[in-house]
Amino acid sequence: MFDVDKVRSQFPSVRCQQAIFFDNPGGTQIVQPSLDRINSYLLGCNANHGGAFKTSIESDQILAEAHAGLAVFLNARSPDEIVFGPNMTTLTFMLSRSLAKTLNPGDEIIVTRLDHDANIAPWLTIAEDRGLTVRWVDIQPEDVTLDMEDLDRQLSARTRIVACGYASNAVGTINDVRAIAAKAHAVGALCFVDAVQAAPHLLMDVQDLDCDFLVCSAYKFFGPHLGVLYGRLDLLDRLFAYKVRPASDEPPGKFETGTQNHEGIAGTLGAVEYLEGLGRQLGARGASAGAGRRECVTAALESIRSYEIGLQRRLIRGLMSIPGVTIWGIANEESLAKRVPTVSFTLDGWHPRSLAARLAESGIYTWDGNYYALAVMERLGLQETGGMLRVGLVHYNTEPEIEKFLGLLDRIAGGS
Ligand SMILES: Cc1ncc(COP(=O)(O)O)c(C=O)c1O
């Protein structure tokens, strides 16, 4: 059974700070096995890559282990399909520039209004550089879901790349990425997926999604500030890399430019090891002794998902009962499986910033504004009025935390 107290005991800041962390979509708290990996890397084998001595050899072994661990996490076919980088945004700018080399004026790229700007601006930039046409997929404003019919309208024989999100960082909507990738492939285009908001909540499986690229950020799934890119090996192999001449010509090294954040990479491995350990504790199918790493990660994410669905049901029900609250996104109980527990709303008479500050006075950390999901805020007409207030839950949050938040919000809405 999922034991939230045991989970919380593995997050030192959650244990020690008197705060309710609902700011998770902006970054989660770090888990102890991740911290341990960072410490032991820096203390035990802090060295540059490719040396003939012990610490450098051990450092390279840890980097190799981390590529393998992230391949397990994302279900990539090979560790060579995993590229580490500073963050998702930088990796996306980097990869988009490499892809731009393969594109010609008049080629088309599809982006969506539901995405974080980190999965829009890089594509707009290469479009400007290379004379490409950008096509936008709209949302259905009623429940802030992607308009799949509009996607069909935007696709054509000229489409080269479809860039989409897996889960919205603004309103929590999960996109049907498998269907989007299939539609992209049907017209001969590549599918690039931003999984930053999905990774802490859903089991990542690049083979099942059949996407070509997928990016996520370790600091959103209990690790340090670091970005991770999955790319299909044949594509990474073929693509041009902006790199220095002595560096490797092979993936992933050719895309991991300069000296990497080794301790961050070690810490990212630690975050995946935490999930494996959680899955093992929960009794991954056939787990006890010899369950594979992937089975353990699967068990952990399945259990996290069902726990979080319960939390988000309580949160959404509570919000709906408070006068003056408007939830932006899926609120229908039957459709909760189509969202992650990132819930955004506005409260009549309150600017989101003032509301976030009021909640913070009581130790409840939420986020306000557009969270860089600029296109969706503009589409919903909320950009001018301060965006929304976002409550983002993860598996270390609890029902009592939600009750405390709802109680306070109810009092605020009632004027006290
Ligand atoms: C959905 C989504 N995509 C991309 C990003 C950017 O990620 P990074 O900070 O790793 O560049 C974020 C960060 O909030 C995000 O939520």
Short mmCIF file of C-alpha atoms and ligand atoms in Angstrom, two decimals:
data_model
loop_
_atom_site.label_atom_id
_atom_site.label_comp_id
_atom_site.label_asym_id
_atom_site.label_seq_id
_atom_site.Cartn_x
_atom_site.Cartn_y
_atom_site.Cartn_z
CA MET A 1 0.00 0.00 0.00
CA PHE A 2 1.06 3.57 -0.69
CA ASP A 3 2.29 5.07 2.59
CA VAL A 4 2.49 8.86 2.35
CA ASP A 5 4.25 9.22 5.73
CA LYS A 6 7.00 6.92 4.56
CA VAL A 7 7.23 8.89 1.32
CA ARG A 8 7.50 12.19 3.20
CA SER A 9 10.23 10.80 5.43
CA GLN A 10 12.42 10.58 2.32
CA PHE A 11 12.10 14.30 1.52
CA PRO A 12 14.25 16.23 4.01
CA SER A 13 12.82 19.67 3.22
CA VAL A 14 9.24 18.39 3.45
CA ARG A 15 10.15 16.87 6.83
CA CYS A 16 11.93 19.93 8.18
CA GLN A 17 10.12 23.00 6.85
CA GLN A 18 6.79 24.12 8.21
CA ALA A 19 5.34 24.68 4.75
CA ILE A 20 2.74 23.20 2.46
CA PHE A 21 4.47 22.74 -0.87
CA PHE A 22 1.84 23.25 -3.56
CA ASP A 23 4.38 24.94 -5.86
CA ASN A 24 5.49 21.57 -7.28
CA PRO A 25 4.88 22.31 -10.99
CA GLY A 26 7.53 25.03 -10.57
CA GLY A 27 9.90 22.47 -9.04
CA THR A 28 9.54 19.63 -6.55
CA GLN A 29 11.50 19.10 -3.35
CA ILE A 30 14.56 16.90 -3.60
CA VAL A 31 14.48 13.30 -2.41
CA GLN A 32 17.16 11.88 -0.10
CA PRO A 33 18.62 9.29 -2.56
CA SER A 34 19.15 12.11 -5.05
CA LEU A 35 20.95 14.23 -2.43
CA ASP A 36 23.03 11.20 -1.45
CA ARG A 37 24.12 10.68 -5.04
CA ILE A 38 25.09 14.36 -5.37
CA ASN A 39 27.10 14.26 -2.14
CA SER A 40 28.88 11.05 -2.89
CA TYR A 41 29.70 12.21 -6.42
CA LEU A 42 31.23 15.47 -5.20
CA LEU A 43 33.07 13.87 -2.30
CA GLY A 44 34.15 10.64 -3.94
CA CYS A 45 34.81 11.12 -7.62
CA ASN A 46 34.63 14.73 -8.61
CA ALA A 47 36.60 14.69 -11.87
CA ASN A 48 36.44 15.56 -15.54
CA HIS A 49 35.57 13.10 -18.26
CA GLY A 50 38.02 10.73 -19.93
CA GLY A 51 41.03 10.72 -17.60
CA ALA A 52 43.34 7.78 -16.90
CA PHE A 53 42.96 7.93 -13.11
CA LYS A 54 40.55 6.50 -10.55
CA THR A 55 38.21 9.43 -9.92
CA SER A 56 37.78 10.18 -13.62
CA ILE A 57 37.14 6.51 -14.42
CA GLU A 58 34.58 6.31 -11.61
CA SER A 59 32.99 9.56 -12.68
CA ASP A 60 32.55 8.22 -16.21
CA GLN A 61 31.02 5.04 -14.77
CA ILE A 62 28.44 7.11 -12.88
CA LEU A 63 27.59 9.12 -16.01
CA ALA A 64 27.10 5.83 -17.89
CA GLU A 65 24.91 4.50 -15.07
CA ALA A 66 22.85 7.68 -15.20
CA HIS A 67 22.23 7.32 -18.94
CA ALA A 68 21.15 3.73 -18.31
CA GLY A 69 18.94 4.75 -15.38
CA LEU A 70 17.16 7.44 -17.38
CA ALA A 71 16.69 4.95 -20.24
CA VAL A 72 14.85 2.78 -17.70
CA PHE A 73 12.79 5.74 -16.49
CA LEU A 74 11.73 6.75 -20.01
CA ASN A 75 11.76 3.20 -21.44
CA ALA A 76 14.26 4.17 -24.12
CA ARG A 77 15.79 1.33 -26.12
CA SER A 78 19.35 2.42 -25.37
CA PRO A 79 21.25 4.62 -22.88
CA ASP A 80 22.69 6.36 -25.95
CA GLU A 81 19.23 7.83 -26.56
CA ILE A 82 19.52 9.89 -23.35
CA VAL A 83 21.09 13.36 -23.56
CA PHE A 84 21.64 15.45 -20.42
CA GLY A 85 21.69 19.24 -20.47
CA PRO A 86 21.16 22.31 -18.28
CA ASN A 87 17.35 22.28 -18.46
CA MET A 88 14.49 21.46 -20.83
CA THR A 89 14.48 24.94 -22.38
CA THR A 90 18.15 24.89 -23.33
CA LEU A 91 17.93 21.33 -24.67
CA THR A 92 14.94 22.29 -26.80
CA PHE A 93 16.69 25.34 -28.25
CA MET A 94 19.71 23.13 -28.93
CA LEU A 95 17.80 20.34 -30.63
CA SER A 96 15.56 22.69 -32.60
CA ARG A 97 18.67 24.33 -34.05
CA SER A 98 20.00 20.93 -35.14
CA LEU A 99 16.64 20.04 -36.68
CA ALA A 100 16.51 23.41 -38.43
CA LYS A 101 19.50 22.35 -40.49
CA THR A 102 17.32 19.65 -42.09
CA LEU A 103 14.45 22.03 -42.96
CA ASN A 104 13.77 24.24 -45.96
CA PRO A 105 11.80 27.44 -46.51
CA GLY A 106 8.11 26.63 -46.75
CA ASP A 107 8.36 23.56 -44.51
CA GLU A 108 5.83 23.64 -41.70
CA ILE A 109 6.04 23.23 -37.93
CA ILE A 110 3.07 22.73 -35.64
CA VAL A 111 2.92 24.12 -32.10
CA THR A 112 -0.01 24.27 -29.69
CA ARG A 113 -1.63 27.00 -27.61
CA LEU A 114 -1.63 24.68 -24.61
CA ASP A 115 2.15 24.50 -24.37
CA HIS A 116 4.72 26.13 -22.11
CA ASP A 117 6.66 28.70 -24.11
CA ALA A 118 9.77 26.50 -23.92
CA ASN A 119 8.04 24.26 -26.47
CA ILE A 120 6.93 27.17 -28.63
CA ALA A 121 9.62 29.87 -28.72
CA PRO A 122 12.42 27.54 -29.97
CA TRP A 123 10.21 26.55 -32.93
CA LEU A 124 9.19 30.14 -33.66
CA THR A 125 12.87 31.07 -33.63
CA ILE A 126 14.00 28.43 -36.12
CA ALA A 127 10.97 29.27 -38.27
CA GLU A 128 12.20 32.83 -38.47
CA ASP A 129 15.77 31.71 -39.16
CA ARG A 130 14.83 29.25 -41.92
CA GLY A 131 11.69 30.76 -43.47
CA LEU A 132 9.42 28.03 -42.12
CA THR A 133 5.66 28.31 -41.62
CA VAL A 134 4.31 27.88 -38.10
CA ARG A 135 0.82 26.47 -37.63
CA TRP A 136 -0.96 26.71 -34.28
CA VAL A 137 -3.31 24.12 -32.80
CA ASP A 138 -6.06 25.73 -30.76
CA ILE A 139 -7.63 24.67 -27.47
CA GLN A 140 -11.24 24.07 -26.52
CA PRO A 141 -11.65 26.87 -23.98
CA GLU A 142 -14.52 25.21 -22.05
CA ASP A 143 -12.24 22.57 -20.51
CA VAL A 144 -8.85 23.80 -21.81
CA THR A 145 -8.12 20.64 -23.76
CA LEU A 146 -6.34 20.42 -27.08
CA ASP A 147 -8.58 20.68 -30.14
CA MET A 148 -7.65 17.48 -31.96
CA GLU A 149 -9.83 18.37 -34.94
CA ASP A 150 -7.84 21.54 -35.31
CA LEU A 151 -4.65 19.46 -35.25
CA ASP A 152 -6.05 17.48 -38.20
CA ARG A 153 -6.70 20.74 -40.03
CA GLN A 154 -3.15 22.03 -39.44
CA LEU A 155 -1.37 18.84 -40.55
CA SER A 156 -0.32 18.58 -44.18
CA ALA A 157 2.23 16.98 -46.45
CA ARG A 158 4.47 19.98 -45.65
CA THR A 159 4.47 19.35 -41.87
CA ARG A 160 7.94 18.41 -40.65
CA ILE A 161 7.65 18.70 -36.86
CA VAL A 162 4.75 18.52 -34.43
CA ALA A 163 5.70 19.95 -31.02
CA CYS A 164 3.25 19.15 -28.24
CA GLY A 165 3.08 18.87 -24.48
CA TYR A 166 2.30 15.72 -22.56
CA ALA A 167 0.63 17.52 -19.64
CA SER A 168 -0.11 21.24 -19.33
CA ASN A 169 1.84 23.08 -16.63
CA ALA A 170 -0.96 25.65 -16.51
CA VAL A 171 -4.13 23.59 -16.20
CA GLY A 172 -3.06 19.95 -15.92
CA THR A 173 -4.62 18.63 -19.16
CA ILE A 174 -3.03 15.41 -20.43
CA ASN A 175 -2.73 15.22 -24.20
CA ASP A 176 -3.19 12.02 -26.16
CA VAL A 177 0.46 12.02 -27.22
CA ARG A 178 0.29 8.56 -28.77
CA ALA A 179 -2.44 9.77 -31.14
CA ILE A 180 -0.57 13.00 -31.88
CA ALA A 181 2.64 11.10 -32.70
CA ALA A 182 0.70 8.74 -34.97
CA LYS A 183 -0.89 11.69 -36.79
CA ALA A 184 2.52 13.36 -37.18
CA HIS A 185 4.07 10.18 -38.55
CA ALA A 186 1.16 9.66 -40.96
CA VAL A 187 2.20 12.84 -42.79
CA GLY A 188 5.92 12.08 -42.48
CA ALA A 189 6.60 14.54 -39.63
CA LEU A 190 8.54 14.09 -36.38
CA CYS A 191 6.91 14.41 -32.97
CA PHE A 192 8.67 16.36 -30.19
CA VAL A 193 7.10 16.00 -26.73
CA ASP A 194 7.48 18.25 -23.69
CA ALA A 195 6.98 15.84 -20.78
CA VAL A 196 8.21 18.19 -18.04
CA GLN A 197 4.84 18.28 -16.23
CA ALA A 198 3.91 14.69 -16.93
CA ALA A 199 7.09 13.05 -15.61
CA PRO A 200 6.36 13.32 -11.84
CA HIS A 201 2.84 11.93 -12.31
CA LEU A 202 2.66 9.46 -15.20
CA LEU A 203 4.72 6.48 -16.30
CA MET A 204 6.95 7.68 -19.12
CA ASP A 205 7.20 5.25 -22.05
CA VAL A 206 8.74 6.65 -25.21
CA GLN A 207 8.33 3.34 -27.02
CA ASP A 208 4.63 3.14 -26.28
CA LEU A 209 4.11 6.80 -27.21
CA ASP A 210 6.22 6.22 -30.32
CA CYS A 211 7.47 9.80 -30.19
CA ASP A 212 10.75 10.87 -31.76
CA PHE A 213 11.96 13.21 -29.02
CA LEU A 214 10.85 13.79 -25.45
CA VAL A 215 12.18 16.23 -22.88
CA CYS A 216 11.79 16.47 -19.13
CA SER A 217 13.47 18.15 -16.15
CA ALA A 218 14.83 16.30 -13.13
CA TYR A 219 13.93 19.11 -10.73
CA LYS A 220 10.26 18.44 -11.48
CA PHE A 221 10.60 14.77 -10.54
CA PHE A 222 12.39 15.04 -7.18
CA GLY A 223 15.94 15.52 -8.45
CA PRO A 224 18.27 18.49 -9.04
CA HIS A 225 18.09 21.26 -11.66
CA LEU A 226 18.91 19.38 -14.85
CA GLY A 227 17.27 18.66 -18.21
CA VAL A 228 16.92 15.32 -19.98
CA LEU A 229 16.30 14.73 -23.68
CA TYR A 230 15.30 11.42 -25.22
CA GLY A 231 15.93 11.15 -28.96
CA ARG A 232 15.50 8.17 -31.27
CA LEU A 233 19.00 6.87 -31.82
CA ASP A 234 18.91 6.92 -35.62
CA LEU A 235 17.82 10.56 -35.50
CA LEU A 236 20.45 11.60 -32.96
CA ASP A 237 22.99 9.78 -35.06
CA ARG A 238 22.01 11.62 -38.24
CA LEU A 239 21.45 15.10 -36.85
CA PHE A 240 24.13 17.75 -36.94
CA ALA A 241 25.45 18.71 -33.48
CA TYR A 242 26.89 22.12 -32.65
CA LYS A 243 30.00 20.90 -30.84
CA VAL A 244 33.74 21.34 -30.41
CA ARG A 245 35.93 19.22 -32.72
CA PRO A 246 37.66 16.94 -30.20
CA ALA A 247 34.34 15.93 -28.56
CA SER A 248 32.64 12.65 -29.46
CA ASP A 249 30.88 12.36 -32.84
CA GLU A 250 28.48 9.77 -31.43
CA PRO A 251 25.24 10.29 -29.51
CA PRO A 252 24.69 11.14 -26.77
CA GLY A 253 28.15 12.72 -26.31
CA LYS A 254 27.94 14.88 -29.41
CA PHE A 255 24.96 16.73 -27.92
CA GLU A 256 26.35 16.97 -24.37
CA THR A 257 28.54 19.95 -25.08
CA GLY A 258 31.20 21.17 -22.67
CA THR A 259 31.72 19.80 -19.20
CA GLN A 260 28.42 18.53 -17.93
CA ASN A 261 26.81 19.04 -14.52
CA HIS A 262 28.15 15.70 -13.27
CA GLU A 263 26.78 16.01 -9.75
CA GLY A 264 23.37 16.95 -11.19
CA ILE A 265 23.48 13.92 -13.48
CA ALA A 266 24.36 11.72 -10.49
CA GLY A 267 21.47 13.30 -8.55
CA THR A 268 19.09 12.63 -11.43
CA LEU A 269 20.08 8.97 -11.28
CA GLY A 270 19.31 9.14 -7.55
CA ALA A 271 15.79 10.40 -8.27
CA VAL A 272 15.15 7.43 -10.57
CA GLU A 273 16.63 5.08 -7.96
CA TYR A 274 14.20 6.52 -5.42
CA LEU A 275 11.28 5.61 -7.71
CA GLU A 276 12.70 2.15 -8.25
CA GLY A 277 13.02 1.70 -4.50
CA LEU A 278 9.45 2.91 -3.98
CA GLY A 279 8.22 0.41 -6.56
CA ARG A 280 10.16 -2.39 -4.90
CA GLN A 281 8.68 -1.49 -1.49
CA LEU A 282 5.21 -1.43 -2.99
CA GLY A 283 5.76 -4.92 -4.35
CA ALA A 284 6.24 -4.40 -8.06
CA ARG A 285 4.71 -7.27 -10.00
CA GLY A 286 6.96 -10.18 -9.13
CA ALA A 287 9.10 -7.63 -7.41
CA SER A 288 10.40 -8.86 -4.17
CA ALA A 289 13.73 -10.27 -5.13
CA GLY A 290 14.43 -10.08 -8.77
CA ALA A 291 12.00 -7.60 -10.33
CA GLY A 292 13.56 -5.60 -13.11
CA ARG A 293 14.22 -1.90 -12.74
CA ARG A 294 11.52 -0.98 -15.22
CA GLU A 295 8.90 -3.07 -13.38
CA CYS A 296 9.77 -1.23 -10.17
CA VAL A 297 9.50 2.21 -11.79
CA THR A 298 6.18 1.12 -13.31
CA ALA A 299 4.81 -0.01 -9.93
CA ALA A 300 5.90 3.27 -8.32
CA LEU A 301 4.30 5.48 -10.96
CA GLU A 302 1.09 3.45 -11.03
CA SER A 303 0.74 3.74 -7.31
CA ILE A 304 1.63 7.46 -7.33
CA ARG A 305 -0.99 7.99 -10.01
CA SER A 306 -3.82 6.36 -8.11
CA TYR A 307 -2.89 8.23 -4.89
CA GLU A 308 -2.76 11.54 -6.76
CA ILE A 309 -6.13 10.94 -8.46
CA GLY A 310 -7.68 10.74 -4.98
CA LEU A 311 -5.96 13.97 -3.94
CA GLN A 312 -7.02 15.87 -7.03
CA ARG A 313 -10.63 14.69 -6.64
CA ARG A 314 -10.69 16.12 -3.11
CA LEU A 315 -9.05 19.35 -4.23
CA ILE A 316 -11.37 19.92 -7.20
CA ARG A 317 -14.53 19.05 -5.22
CA GLY A 318 -13.46 21.46 -2.51
CA LEU A 319 -12.66 24.26 -4.93
CA MET A 320 -15.99 23.84 -6.69
CA SER A 321 -17.84 24.30 -3.43
CA ILE A 322 -16.25 27.71 -2.72
CA PRO A 323 -18.25 30.70 -4.02
CA GLY A 324 -16.40 32.85 -6.55
CA VAL A 325 -13.92 30.14 -7.64
CA THR A 326 -13.57 29.38 -11.36
CA ILE A 327 -11.48 26.31 -12.20
CA TRP A 328 -9.72 26.57 -15.55
CA GLY A 329 -9.38 23.10 -17.06
CA ILE A 330 -10.99 19.70 -16.59
CA ALA A 331 -13.17 19.69 -13.48
CA ASN A 332 -15.62 16.95 -14.34
CA GLU A 333 -15.19 13.96 -11.98
CA GLU A 334 -15.57 11.43 -14.79
CA SER A 335 -12.64 12.98 -16.63
CA LEU A 336 -10.07 13.16 -13.85
CA ALA A 337 -7.95 10.52 -15.61
CA LYS A 338 -7.39 13.10 -18.35
CA ARG A 339 -5.51 15.47 -16.11
CA VAL A 340 -2.60 15.62 -13.65
CA PRO A 341 -3.13 17.24 -10.23
CA THR A 342 -2.03 20.69 -11.38
CA VAL A 343 -5.16 22.70 -10.71
CA SER A 344 -5.54 26.38 -11.57
CA PHE A 345 -8.32 28.76 -10.72
CA THR A 346 -9.30 32.38 -10.27
CA LEU A 347 -11.20 33.82 -7.32
CA ASP A 348 -13.60 36.70 -7.84
CA GLY A 349 -12.27 39.95 -6.43
CA TRP A 350 -8.73 38.66 -5.97
CA HIS A 351 -5.68 39.23 -8.14
CA PRO A 352 -3.81 35.87 -8.33
CA ARG A 353 -0.65 37.52 -6.97
CA SER A 354 -2.42 38.91 -3.91
CA LEU A 355 -4.07 35.57 -3.29
CA ALA A 356 -0.73 33.71 -3.54
CA ALA A 357 0.80 36.20 -1.10
CA ARG A 358 -2.15 35.78 1.30
CA LEU A 359 -1.79 31.98 1.21
CA ALA A 360 1.98 32.25 1.66
CA GLU A 361 1.41 34.15 4.93
CA SER A 362 -0.08 30.90 6.21
CA GLY A 363 2.79 28.79 4.87
CA ILE A 364 0.96 27.57 1.75
CA TYR A 365 3.16 27.92 -1.33
CA THR A 366 1.27 28.23 -4.60
CA TRP A 367 2.08 29.91 -7.90
CA ASP A 368 0.44 32.78 -9.72
CA GLY A 369 0.70 34.32 -13.18
CA ASN A 370 1.20 32.59 -16.51
CA TYR A 371 3.99 30.17 -15.52
CA TYR A 372 5.37 30.79 -19.03
CA ALA A 373 2.26 29.15 -20.51
CA LEU A 374 1.77 32.47 -22.24
CA ALA A 375 -0.27 31.28 -25.23
CA VAL A 376 -2.96 29.62 -23.15
CA MET A 377 -3.31 32.63 -20.83
CA GLU A 378 -3.68 34.92 -23.83
CA ARG A 379 -6.20 32.56 -25.45
CA LEU A 380 -8.30 32.50 -22.26
CA GLY A 381 -8.04 36.29 -21.87
CA LEU A 382 -6.32 36.01 -18.48
CA GLN A 383 -2.90 37.42 -19.32
CA GLU A 384 -3.99 41.01 -18.62
CA THR A 385 -5.55 40.15 -15.27
CA GLY A 386 -2.64 38.32 -13.66
CA GLY A 387 -3.23 34.80 -14.95
CA MET A 388 -4.39 32.16 -12.48
CA LEU A 389 -3.54 30.77 -9.07
CA ARG A 390 -1.98 27.31 -9.43
CA VAL A 391 -2.06 24.52 -6.86
CA GLY A 392 0.21 21.69 -7.99
CA LEU A 393 0.14 18.46 -6.02
CA VAL A 394 2.61 15.59 -6.04
CA HIS A 395 2.71 12.30 -4.15
CA TYR A 396 4.22 13.76 -0.96
CA ASN A 397 1.20 16.02 -0.47
CA THR A 398 -1.59 14.91 1.82
CA GLU A 399 -5.35 15.24 2.34
CA PRO A 400 -4.87 17.25 5.58
CA GLU A 401 -2.79 19.77 3.60
CA ILE A 402 -5.59 20.08 1.07
CA GLU A 403 -8.16 20.50 3.86
CA LYS A 404 -6.11 23.27 5.46
CA PHE A 405 -5.79 25.06 2.12
CA LEU A 406 -9.51 24.71 1.30
CA GLY A 407 -10.51 25.94 4.75
CA LEU A 408 -8.36 29.04 4.42
CA LEU A 409 -9.52 29.72 0.85
CA ASP A 410 -13.13 29.42 1.97
CA ARG A 411 -12.51 32.02 4.68
CA ILE A 412 -10.73 34.32 2.22
CA ALA A 413 -13.59 33.97 -0.29
CA GLY A 414 -16.05 34.73 2.49
CA GLY A 415 -14.24 37.97 3.24
CA SER A 416 -12.38 37.02 6.42
C1 LIG B 1 5.58 22.10 -19.23
C2 LIG B 1 6.91 22.74 -19.05
N1 LIG B 1 7.75 22.76 -20.08
C3 LIG B 1 8.97 23.32 -19.99
C4 LIG B 1 9.39 23.90 -18.84
C5 LIG B 1 10.76 24.50 -18.78
O1 LIG B 1 11.60 23.60 -18.14
P1 LIG B 1 13.08 24.03 -17.70
O2 LIG B 1 12.93 24.89 -16.52
O3 LIG B 1 13.73 22.71 -17.39
O4 LIG B 1 13.71 24.70 -18.85
C6 LIG B 1 8.55 23.92 -17.73
C7 LIG B 1 8.96 24.60 -16.48
O5 LIG B 1 8.16 25.03 -15.71
C8 LIG B 1 7.28 23.31 -17.84
O6 LIG B 1 6.44 23.31 -16.81
#
